[in-house]
mmCIF file of C-alpha atoms (C1' of nucleotides) in Angstrom:
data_model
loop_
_atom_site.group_PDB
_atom_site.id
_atom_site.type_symbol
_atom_site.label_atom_id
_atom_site.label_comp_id
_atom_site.label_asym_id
_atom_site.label_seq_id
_atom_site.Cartn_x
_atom_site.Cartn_y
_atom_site.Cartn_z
ATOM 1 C CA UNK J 1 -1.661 4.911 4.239
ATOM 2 C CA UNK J 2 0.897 6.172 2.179
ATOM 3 C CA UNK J 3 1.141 8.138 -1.281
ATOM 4 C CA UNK J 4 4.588 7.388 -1.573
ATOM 5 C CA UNK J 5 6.661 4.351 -1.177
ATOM 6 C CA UNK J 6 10.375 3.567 -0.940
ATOM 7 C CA UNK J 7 10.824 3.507 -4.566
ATOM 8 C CA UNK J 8 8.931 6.962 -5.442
ATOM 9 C CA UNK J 9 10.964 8.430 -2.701
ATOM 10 C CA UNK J 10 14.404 7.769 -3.741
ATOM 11 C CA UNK J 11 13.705 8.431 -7.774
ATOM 12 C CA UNK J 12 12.722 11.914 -6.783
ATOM 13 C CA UNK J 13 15.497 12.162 -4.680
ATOM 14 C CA UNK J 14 18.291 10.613 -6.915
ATOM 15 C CA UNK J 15 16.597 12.694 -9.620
ATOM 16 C CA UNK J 16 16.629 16.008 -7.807
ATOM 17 C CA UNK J 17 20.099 15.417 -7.476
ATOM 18 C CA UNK J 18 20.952 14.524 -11.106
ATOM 19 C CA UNK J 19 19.092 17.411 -12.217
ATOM 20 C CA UNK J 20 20.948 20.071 -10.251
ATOM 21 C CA UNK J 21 23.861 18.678 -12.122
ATOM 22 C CA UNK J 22 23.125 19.876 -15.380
ATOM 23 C CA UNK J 23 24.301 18.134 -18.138
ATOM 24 C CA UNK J 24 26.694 15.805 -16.646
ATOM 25 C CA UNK J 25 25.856 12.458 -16.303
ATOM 26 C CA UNK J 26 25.833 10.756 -12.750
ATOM 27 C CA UNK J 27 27.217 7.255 -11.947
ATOM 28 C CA UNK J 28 25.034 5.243 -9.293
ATOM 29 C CA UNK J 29 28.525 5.086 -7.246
ATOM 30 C CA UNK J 30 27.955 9.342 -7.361
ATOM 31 C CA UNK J 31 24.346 9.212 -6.132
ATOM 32 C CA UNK J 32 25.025 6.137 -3.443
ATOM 33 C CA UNK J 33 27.564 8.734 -1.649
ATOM 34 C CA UNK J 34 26.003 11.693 -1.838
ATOM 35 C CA UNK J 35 21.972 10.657 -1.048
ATOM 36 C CA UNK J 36 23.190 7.181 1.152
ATOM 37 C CA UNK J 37 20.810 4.936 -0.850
ATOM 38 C CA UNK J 38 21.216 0.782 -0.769
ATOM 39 C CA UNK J 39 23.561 0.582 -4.239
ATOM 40 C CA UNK J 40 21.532 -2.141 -5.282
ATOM 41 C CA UNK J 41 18.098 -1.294 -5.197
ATOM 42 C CA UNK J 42 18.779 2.581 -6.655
ATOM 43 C CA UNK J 43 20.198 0.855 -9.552
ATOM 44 C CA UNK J 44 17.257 -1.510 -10.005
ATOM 45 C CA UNK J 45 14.961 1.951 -9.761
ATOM 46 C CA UNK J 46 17.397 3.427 -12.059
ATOM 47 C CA UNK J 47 17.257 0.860 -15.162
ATOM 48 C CA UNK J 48 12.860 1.474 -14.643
ATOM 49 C CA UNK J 49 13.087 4.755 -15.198
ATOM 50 C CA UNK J 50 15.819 4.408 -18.512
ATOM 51 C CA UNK J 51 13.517 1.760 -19.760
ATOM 52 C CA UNK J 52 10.571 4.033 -19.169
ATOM 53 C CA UNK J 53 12.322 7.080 -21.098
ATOM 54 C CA UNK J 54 12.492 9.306 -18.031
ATOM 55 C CA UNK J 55 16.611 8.530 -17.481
ATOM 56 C CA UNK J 56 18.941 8.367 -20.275
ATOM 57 C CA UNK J 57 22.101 5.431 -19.173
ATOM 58 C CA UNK J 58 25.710 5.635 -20.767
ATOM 59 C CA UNK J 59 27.741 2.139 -20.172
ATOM 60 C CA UNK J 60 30.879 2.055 -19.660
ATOM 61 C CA UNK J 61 33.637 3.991 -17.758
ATOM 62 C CA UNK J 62 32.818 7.224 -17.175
ATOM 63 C CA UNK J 63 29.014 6.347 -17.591
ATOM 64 C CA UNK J 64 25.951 6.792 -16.205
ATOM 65 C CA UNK J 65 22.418 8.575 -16.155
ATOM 66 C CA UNK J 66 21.348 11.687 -17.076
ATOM 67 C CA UNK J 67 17.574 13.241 -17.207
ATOM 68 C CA UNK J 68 16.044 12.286 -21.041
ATOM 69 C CA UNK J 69 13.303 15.084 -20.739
ATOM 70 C CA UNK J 70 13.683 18.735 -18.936
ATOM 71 C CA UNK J 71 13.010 19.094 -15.653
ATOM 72 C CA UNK J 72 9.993 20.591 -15.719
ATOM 73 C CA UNK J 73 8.717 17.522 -17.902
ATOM 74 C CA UNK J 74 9.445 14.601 -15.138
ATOM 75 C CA UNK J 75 6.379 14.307 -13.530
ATOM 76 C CA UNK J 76 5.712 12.809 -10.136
ATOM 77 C CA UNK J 77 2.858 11.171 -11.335
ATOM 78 C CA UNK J 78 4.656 9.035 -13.756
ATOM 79 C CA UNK J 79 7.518 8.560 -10.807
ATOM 80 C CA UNK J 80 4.325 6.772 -8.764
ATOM 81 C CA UNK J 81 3.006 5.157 -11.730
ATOM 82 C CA UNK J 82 5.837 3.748 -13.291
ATOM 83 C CA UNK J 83 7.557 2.444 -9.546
ATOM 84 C CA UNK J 84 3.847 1.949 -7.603
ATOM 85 C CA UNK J 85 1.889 1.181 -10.007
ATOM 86 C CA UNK J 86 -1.281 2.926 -11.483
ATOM 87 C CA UNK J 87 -3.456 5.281 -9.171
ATOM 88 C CA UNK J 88 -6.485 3.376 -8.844
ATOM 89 C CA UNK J 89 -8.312 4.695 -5.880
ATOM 90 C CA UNK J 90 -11.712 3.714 -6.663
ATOM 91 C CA UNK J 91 -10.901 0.038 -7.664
ATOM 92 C CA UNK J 92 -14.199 -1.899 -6.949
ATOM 93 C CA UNK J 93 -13.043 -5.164 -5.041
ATOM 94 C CA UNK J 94 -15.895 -6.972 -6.013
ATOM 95 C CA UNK J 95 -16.998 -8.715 -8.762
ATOM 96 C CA UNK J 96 -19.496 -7.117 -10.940
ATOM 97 C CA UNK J 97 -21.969 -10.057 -10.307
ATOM 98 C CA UNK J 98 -21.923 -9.399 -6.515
ATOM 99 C CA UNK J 99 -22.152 -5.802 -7.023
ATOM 100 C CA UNK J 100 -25.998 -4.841 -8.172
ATOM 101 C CA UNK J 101 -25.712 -1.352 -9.224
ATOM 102 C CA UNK J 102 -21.910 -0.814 -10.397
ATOM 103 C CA UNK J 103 -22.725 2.213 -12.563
ATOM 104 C CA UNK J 104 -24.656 4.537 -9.555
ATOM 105 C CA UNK J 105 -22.484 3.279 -6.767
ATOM 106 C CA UNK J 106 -21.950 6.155 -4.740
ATOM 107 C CA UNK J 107 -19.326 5.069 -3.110
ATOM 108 C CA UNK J 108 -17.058 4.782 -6.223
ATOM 109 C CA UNK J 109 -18.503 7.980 -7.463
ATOM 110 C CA UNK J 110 -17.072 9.995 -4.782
ATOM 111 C CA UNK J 111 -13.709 8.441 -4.307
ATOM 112 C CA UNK J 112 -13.375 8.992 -8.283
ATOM 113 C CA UNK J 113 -13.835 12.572 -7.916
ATOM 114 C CA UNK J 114 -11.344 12.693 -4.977
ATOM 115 C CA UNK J 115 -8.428 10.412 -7.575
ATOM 116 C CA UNK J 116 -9.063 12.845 -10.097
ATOM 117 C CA UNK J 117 -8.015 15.969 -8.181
ATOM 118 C CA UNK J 118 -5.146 14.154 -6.700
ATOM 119 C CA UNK J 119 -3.736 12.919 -10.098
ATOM 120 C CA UNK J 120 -4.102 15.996 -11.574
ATOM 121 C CA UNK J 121 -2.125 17.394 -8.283
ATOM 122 C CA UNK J 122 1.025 14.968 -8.938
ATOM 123 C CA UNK J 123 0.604 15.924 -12.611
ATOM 124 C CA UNK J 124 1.770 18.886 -11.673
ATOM 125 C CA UNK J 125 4.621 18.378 -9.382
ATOM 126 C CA UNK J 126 7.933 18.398 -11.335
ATOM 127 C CA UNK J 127 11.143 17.338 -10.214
ATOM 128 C CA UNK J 128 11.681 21.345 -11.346
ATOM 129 C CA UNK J 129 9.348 22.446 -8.976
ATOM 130 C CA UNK J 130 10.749 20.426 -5.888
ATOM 131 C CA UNK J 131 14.205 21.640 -7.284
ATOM 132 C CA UNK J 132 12.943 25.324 -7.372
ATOM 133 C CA UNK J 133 12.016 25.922 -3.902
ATOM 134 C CA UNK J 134 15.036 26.917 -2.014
ATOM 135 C CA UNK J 135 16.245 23.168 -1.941
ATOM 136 C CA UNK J 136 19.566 22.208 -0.488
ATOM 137 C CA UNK J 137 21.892 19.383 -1.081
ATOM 138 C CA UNK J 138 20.825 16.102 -0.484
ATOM 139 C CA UNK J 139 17.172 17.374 0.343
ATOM 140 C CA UNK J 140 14.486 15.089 -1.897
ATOM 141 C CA UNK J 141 13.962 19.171 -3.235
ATOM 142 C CA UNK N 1 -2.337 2.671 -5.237
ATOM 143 C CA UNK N 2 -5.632 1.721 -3.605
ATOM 144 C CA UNK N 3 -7.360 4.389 -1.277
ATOM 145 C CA UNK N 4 -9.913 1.718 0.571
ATOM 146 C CA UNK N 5 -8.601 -1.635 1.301
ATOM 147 C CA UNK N 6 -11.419 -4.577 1.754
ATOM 148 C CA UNK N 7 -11.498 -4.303 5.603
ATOM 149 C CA UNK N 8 -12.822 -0.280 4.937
ATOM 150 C CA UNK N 9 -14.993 -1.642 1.542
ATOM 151 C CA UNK N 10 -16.505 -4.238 3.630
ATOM 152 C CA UNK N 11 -17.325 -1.689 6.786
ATOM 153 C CA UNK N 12 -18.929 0.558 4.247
ATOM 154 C CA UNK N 13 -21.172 -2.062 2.995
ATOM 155 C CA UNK N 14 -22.027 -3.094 5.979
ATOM 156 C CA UNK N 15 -22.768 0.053 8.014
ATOM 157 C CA UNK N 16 -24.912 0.865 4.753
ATOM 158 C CA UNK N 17 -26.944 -2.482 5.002
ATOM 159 C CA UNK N 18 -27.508 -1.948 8.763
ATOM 160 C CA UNK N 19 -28.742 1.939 8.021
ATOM 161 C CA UNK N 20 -31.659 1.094 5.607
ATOM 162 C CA UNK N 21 -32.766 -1.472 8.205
ATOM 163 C CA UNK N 22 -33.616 1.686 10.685
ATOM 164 C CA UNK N 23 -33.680 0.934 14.335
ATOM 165 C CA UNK N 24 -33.361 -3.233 13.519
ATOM 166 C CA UNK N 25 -30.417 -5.131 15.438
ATOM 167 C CA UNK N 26 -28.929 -6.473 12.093
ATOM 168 C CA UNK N 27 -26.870 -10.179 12.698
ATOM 169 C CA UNK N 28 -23.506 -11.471 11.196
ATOM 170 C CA UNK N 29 -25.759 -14.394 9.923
ATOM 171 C CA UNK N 30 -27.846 -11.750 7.985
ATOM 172 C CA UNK N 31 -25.266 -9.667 6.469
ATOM 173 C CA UNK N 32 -23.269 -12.849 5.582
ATOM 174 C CA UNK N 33 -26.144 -14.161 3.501
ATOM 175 C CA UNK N 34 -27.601 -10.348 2.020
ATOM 176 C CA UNK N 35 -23.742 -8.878 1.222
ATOM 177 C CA UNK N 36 -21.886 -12.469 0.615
ATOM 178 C CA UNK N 37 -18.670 -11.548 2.615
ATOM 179 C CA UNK N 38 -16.769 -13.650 4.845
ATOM 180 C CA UNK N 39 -18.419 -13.986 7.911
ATOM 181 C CA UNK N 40 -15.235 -14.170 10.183
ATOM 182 C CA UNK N 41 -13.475 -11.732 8.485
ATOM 183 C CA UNK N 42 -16.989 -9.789 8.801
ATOM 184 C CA UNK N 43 -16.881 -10.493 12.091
ATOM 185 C CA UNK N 44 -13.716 -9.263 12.959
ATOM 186 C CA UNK N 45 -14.441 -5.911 11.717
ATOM 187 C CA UNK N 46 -17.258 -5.588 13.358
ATOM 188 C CA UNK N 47 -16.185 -6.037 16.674
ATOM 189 C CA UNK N 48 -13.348 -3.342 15.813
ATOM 190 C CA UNK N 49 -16.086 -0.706 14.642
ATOM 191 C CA UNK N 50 -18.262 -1.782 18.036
ATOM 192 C CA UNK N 51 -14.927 -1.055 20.052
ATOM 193 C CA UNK N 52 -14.126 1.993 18.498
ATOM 194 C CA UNK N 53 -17.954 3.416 19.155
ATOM 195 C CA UNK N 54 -19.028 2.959 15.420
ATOM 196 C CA UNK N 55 -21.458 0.077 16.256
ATOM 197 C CA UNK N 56 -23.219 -0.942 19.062
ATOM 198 C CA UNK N 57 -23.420 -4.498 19.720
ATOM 199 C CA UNK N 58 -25.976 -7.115 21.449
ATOM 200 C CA UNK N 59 -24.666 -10.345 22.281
ATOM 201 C CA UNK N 60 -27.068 -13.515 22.525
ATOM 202 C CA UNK N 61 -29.717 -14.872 21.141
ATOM 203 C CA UNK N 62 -31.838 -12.174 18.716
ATOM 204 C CA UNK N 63 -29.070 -10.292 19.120
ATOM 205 C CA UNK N 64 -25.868 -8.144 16.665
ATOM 206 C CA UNK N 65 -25.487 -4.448 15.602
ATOM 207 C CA UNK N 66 -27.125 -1.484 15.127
ATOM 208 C CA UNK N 67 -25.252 2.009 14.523
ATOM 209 C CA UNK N 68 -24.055 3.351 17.317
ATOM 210 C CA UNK N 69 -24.342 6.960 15.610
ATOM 211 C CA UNK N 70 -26.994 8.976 13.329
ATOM 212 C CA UNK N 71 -25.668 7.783 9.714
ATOM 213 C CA UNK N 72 -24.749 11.236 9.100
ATOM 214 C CA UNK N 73 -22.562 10.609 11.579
ATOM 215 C CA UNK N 74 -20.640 8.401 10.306
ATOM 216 C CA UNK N 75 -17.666 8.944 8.128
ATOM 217 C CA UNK N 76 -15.878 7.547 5.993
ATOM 218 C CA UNK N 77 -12.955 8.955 6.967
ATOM 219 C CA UNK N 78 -13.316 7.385 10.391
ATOM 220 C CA UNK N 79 -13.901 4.086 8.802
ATOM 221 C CA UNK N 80 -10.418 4.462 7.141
ATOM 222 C CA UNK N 81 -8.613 5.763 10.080
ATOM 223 C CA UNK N 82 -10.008 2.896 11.953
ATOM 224 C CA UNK N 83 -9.277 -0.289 9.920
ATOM 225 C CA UNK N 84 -6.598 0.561 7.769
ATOM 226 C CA UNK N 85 -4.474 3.152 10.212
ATOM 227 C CA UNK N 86 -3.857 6.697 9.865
ATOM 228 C CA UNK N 87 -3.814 8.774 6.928
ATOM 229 C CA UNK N 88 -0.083 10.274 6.231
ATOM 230 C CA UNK N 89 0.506 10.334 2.808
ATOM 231 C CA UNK N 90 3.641 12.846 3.738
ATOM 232 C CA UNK N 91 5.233 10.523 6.142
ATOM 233 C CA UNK N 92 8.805 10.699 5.467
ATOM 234 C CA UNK N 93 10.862 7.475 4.879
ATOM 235 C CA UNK N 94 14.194 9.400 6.141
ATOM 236 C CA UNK N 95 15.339 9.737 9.855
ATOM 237 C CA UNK N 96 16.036 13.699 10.044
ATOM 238 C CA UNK N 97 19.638 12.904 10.679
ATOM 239 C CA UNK N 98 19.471 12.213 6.858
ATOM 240 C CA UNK N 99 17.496 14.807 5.526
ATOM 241 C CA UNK N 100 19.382 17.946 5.619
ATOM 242 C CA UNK N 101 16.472 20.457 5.804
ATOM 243 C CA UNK N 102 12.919 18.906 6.580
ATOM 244 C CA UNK N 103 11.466 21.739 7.513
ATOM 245 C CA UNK N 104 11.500 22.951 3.876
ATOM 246 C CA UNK N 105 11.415 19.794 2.130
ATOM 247 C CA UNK N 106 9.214 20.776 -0.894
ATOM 248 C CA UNK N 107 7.741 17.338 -1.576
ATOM 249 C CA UNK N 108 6.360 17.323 1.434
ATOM 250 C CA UNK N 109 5.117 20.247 1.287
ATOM 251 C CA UNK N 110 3.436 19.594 -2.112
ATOM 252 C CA UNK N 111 2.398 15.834 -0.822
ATOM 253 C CA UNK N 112 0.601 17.571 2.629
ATOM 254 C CA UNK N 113 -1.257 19.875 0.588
ATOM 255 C CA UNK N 114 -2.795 17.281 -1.162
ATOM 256 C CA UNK N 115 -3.719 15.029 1.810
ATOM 257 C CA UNK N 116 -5.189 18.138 3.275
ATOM 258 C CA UNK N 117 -7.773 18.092 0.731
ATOM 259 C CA UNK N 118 -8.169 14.030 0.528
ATOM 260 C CA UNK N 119 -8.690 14.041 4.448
ATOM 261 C CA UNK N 120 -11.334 17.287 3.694
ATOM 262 C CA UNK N 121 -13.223 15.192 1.260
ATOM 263 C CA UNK N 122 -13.481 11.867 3.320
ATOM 264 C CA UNK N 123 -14.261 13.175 6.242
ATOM 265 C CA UNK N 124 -17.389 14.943 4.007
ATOM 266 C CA UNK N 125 -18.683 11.221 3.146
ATOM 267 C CA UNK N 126 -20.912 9.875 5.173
ATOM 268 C CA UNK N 127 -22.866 6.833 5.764
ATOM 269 C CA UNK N 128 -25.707 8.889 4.986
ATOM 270 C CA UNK N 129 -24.295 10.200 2.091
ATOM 271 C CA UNK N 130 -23.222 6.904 0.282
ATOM 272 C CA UNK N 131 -27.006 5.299 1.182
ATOM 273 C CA UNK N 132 -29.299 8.564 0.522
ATOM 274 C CA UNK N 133 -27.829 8.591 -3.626
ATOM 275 C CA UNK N 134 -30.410 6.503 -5.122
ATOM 276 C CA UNK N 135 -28.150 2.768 -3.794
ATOM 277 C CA UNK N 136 -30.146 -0.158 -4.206
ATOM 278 C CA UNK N 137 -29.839 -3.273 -2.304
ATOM 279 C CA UNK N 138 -26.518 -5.117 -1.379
ATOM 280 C CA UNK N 139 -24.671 -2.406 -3.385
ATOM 281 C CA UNK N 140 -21.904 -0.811 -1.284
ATOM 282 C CA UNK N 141 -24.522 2.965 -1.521
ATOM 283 C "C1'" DT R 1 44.061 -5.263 -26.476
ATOM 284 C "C1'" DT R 2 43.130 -5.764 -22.132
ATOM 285 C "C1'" DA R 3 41.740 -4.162 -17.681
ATOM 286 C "C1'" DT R 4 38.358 -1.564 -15.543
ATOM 287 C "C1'" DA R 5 34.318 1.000 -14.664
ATOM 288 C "C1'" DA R 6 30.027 1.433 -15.530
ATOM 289 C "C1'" DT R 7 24.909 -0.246 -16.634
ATOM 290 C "C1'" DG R 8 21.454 -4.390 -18.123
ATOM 291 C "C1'" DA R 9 19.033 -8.274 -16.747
ATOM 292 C "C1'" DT R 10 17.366 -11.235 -13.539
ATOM 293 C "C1'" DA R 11 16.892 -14.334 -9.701
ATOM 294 C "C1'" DC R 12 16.545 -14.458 -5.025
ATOM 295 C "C1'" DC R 13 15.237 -13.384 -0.111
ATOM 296 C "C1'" DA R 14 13.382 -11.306 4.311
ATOM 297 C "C1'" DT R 15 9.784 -8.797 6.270
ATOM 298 C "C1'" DA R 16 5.367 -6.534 6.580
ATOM 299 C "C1'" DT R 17 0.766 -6.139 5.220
ATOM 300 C "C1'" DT R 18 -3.488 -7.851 3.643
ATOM 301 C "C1'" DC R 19 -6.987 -11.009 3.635
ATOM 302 C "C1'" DG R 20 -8.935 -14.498 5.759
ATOM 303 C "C1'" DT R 21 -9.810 -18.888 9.038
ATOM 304 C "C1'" DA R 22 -10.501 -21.292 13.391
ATOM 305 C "C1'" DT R 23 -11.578 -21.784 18.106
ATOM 306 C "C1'" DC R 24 -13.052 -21.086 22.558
ATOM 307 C "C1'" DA R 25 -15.135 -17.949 25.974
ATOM 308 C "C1'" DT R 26 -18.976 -15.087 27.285
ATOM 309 C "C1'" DT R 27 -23.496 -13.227 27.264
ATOM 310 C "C1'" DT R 28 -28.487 -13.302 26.548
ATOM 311 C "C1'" DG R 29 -33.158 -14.740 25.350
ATOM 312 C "C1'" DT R 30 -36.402 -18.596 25.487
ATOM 313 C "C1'" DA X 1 -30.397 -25.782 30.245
ATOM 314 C "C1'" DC X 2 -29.847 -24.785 25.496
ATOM 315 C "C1'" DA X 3 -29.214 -22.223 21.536
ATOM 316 C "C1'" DA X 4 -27.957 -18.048 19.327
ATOM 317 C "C1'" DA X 5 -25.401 -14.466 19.178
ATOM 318 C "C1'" DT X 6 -20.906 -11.531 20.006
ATOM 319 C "C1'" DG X 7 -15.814 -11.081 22.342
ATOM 320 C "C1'" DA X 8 -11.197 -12.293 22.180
ATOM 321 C "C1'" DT X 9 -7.446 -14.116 20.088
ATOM 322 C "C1'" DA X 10 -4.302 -17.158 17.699
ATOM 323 C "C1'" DC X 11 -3.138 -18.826 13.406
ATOM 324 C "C1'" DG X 12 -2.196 -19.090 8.299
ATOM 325 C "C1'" DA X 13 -1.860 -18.095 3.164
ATOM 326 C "C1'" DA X 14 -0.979 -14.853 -0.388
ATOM 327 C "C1'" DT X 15 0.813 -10.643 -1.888
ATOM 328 C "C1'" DA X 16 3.519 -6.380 -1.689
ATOM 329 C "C1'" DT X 17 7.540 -4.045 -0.185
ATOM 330 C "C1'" DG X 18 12.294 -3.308 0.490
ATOM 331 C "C1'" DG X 19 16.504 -5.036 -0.496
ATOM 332 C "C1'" DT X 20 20.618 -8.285 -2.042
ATOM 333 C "C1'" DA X 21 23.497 -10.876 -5.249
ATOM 334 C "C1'" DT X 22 25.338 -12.220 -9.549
ATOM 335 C "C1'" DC X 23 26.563 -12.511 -14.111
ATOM 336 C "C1'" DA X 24 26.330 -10.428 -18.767
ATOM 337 C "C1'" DT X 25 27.220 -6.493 -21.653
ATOM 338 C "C1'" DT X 26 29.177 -2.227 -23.090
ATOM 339 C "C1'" DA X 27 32.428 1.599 -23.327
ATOM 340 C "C1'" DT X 28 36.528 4.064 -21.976
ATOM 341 C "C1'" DA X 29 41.321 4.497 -21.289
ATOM 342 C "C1'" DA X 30 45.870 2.705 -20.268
#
DNA sequence: TTATAATGATACCATATTCGTATCATTTGT
DNA sequence: ACAAATGATACGAATATGGTATCATTATAA
């Protein structure tokens, strides 16, 4: 099992890189060359995140993206939402007429408790703080 | 994201059912008709919990499973290792020829820390656990 | 003003995973 | 011998994942 897919992966990659770049703004053609990402499906990732307010896009020659919140504001937790889908660890399969006792089921309980730290983990994982740490070029950091 | 897929939800339910019965050899036919699941799907995932020494099973007439281990001996984490493959939430997506300095990569890093604790907490679950929390019959506890 | 370089929108496709079914073989108790 | 159970295994449908392709739209710059 995986906490991050494809999709998560390259955002915080393509966005590490765009944010160690200041205020220029990046072209997709930039980021394909530099991080070796399929053209196609970084842009597709690339028009979520502008529609989603974490990317600002400029058309046009000479265009491209650039962050649309500080570093320290891009949050890996809305990277996983936004391309993954919510974090929904304890989602009951079953219907609530099979299950008799939804409200004290222990098992849900205790996963709950275990989403809660993790979410408030990638809440507090920045694309600043994977930039901060001694990253290098290229690195997802 | 989804931490417990049906094959683990359904093992859970199951192993709980077959711990309140004490020492009874507890059938496919019986869980089918007390917990409503599929009984070849069931099935399946029984025989994989017998193989892997979760459940011991009785073939023939009068016969099916019992635990194969006290039921605070079983975890959950086990359960999840077994039918839904190993926990790496940190598995990089990127041969190392690509990424220019694993060793340091501060996502992982951040995303190991946090699987650390997940793995802590679900290998603290137990069968036990799950049934002694007030569960009532047929629910999952 | 026109060519060009960029993103926006969207449809499509291949593969893997998940969830589940079906069938026959084997074992065991009566 | 028969029936009731599991063992093994092949198959299939639906969904998710990873990725491609194409045309429309916008902005810059010659």
């Amino acid at each position: 099992m995986r906490l991050i897919n494809r999709n998560t992966d390259y955002a915080v990659r393509a966005l590490s890189y765009i944010a160690r770049q200041k205020e220029k703004v990046v072209s997709v053609s930039e980021l394909v060359s530099e991080l070796k990402m399929p053209r196609p499906f970084l842009r597709k990732i690339l028009q979520v995140l502008n529609k989603e307010g974490l990317l600002k896009s400029y058309k046009g020659s000479g265009g491209g993206f650039s962050l649309a919140k500080a570093r320290d504001k891009i949050f890996l937790f809305d990277l996983i939402k936004t391309l993954q889908g919510p974090v929904k660890f304890n989602e009951c399969i079953f219907r609530k007429s099979f299950c008799p006792d939804v409200k004290n089921c222990a098992l849900k309980k205790k996963i709950e408790e275990i989403e809660k730290y993790v979410v408030s983990q990638l809440q507090s994982i920045t694309i600043a703080s994977l930039c901060d740490n001694g990253c290098k070029e290229g690195a997802a950091c």
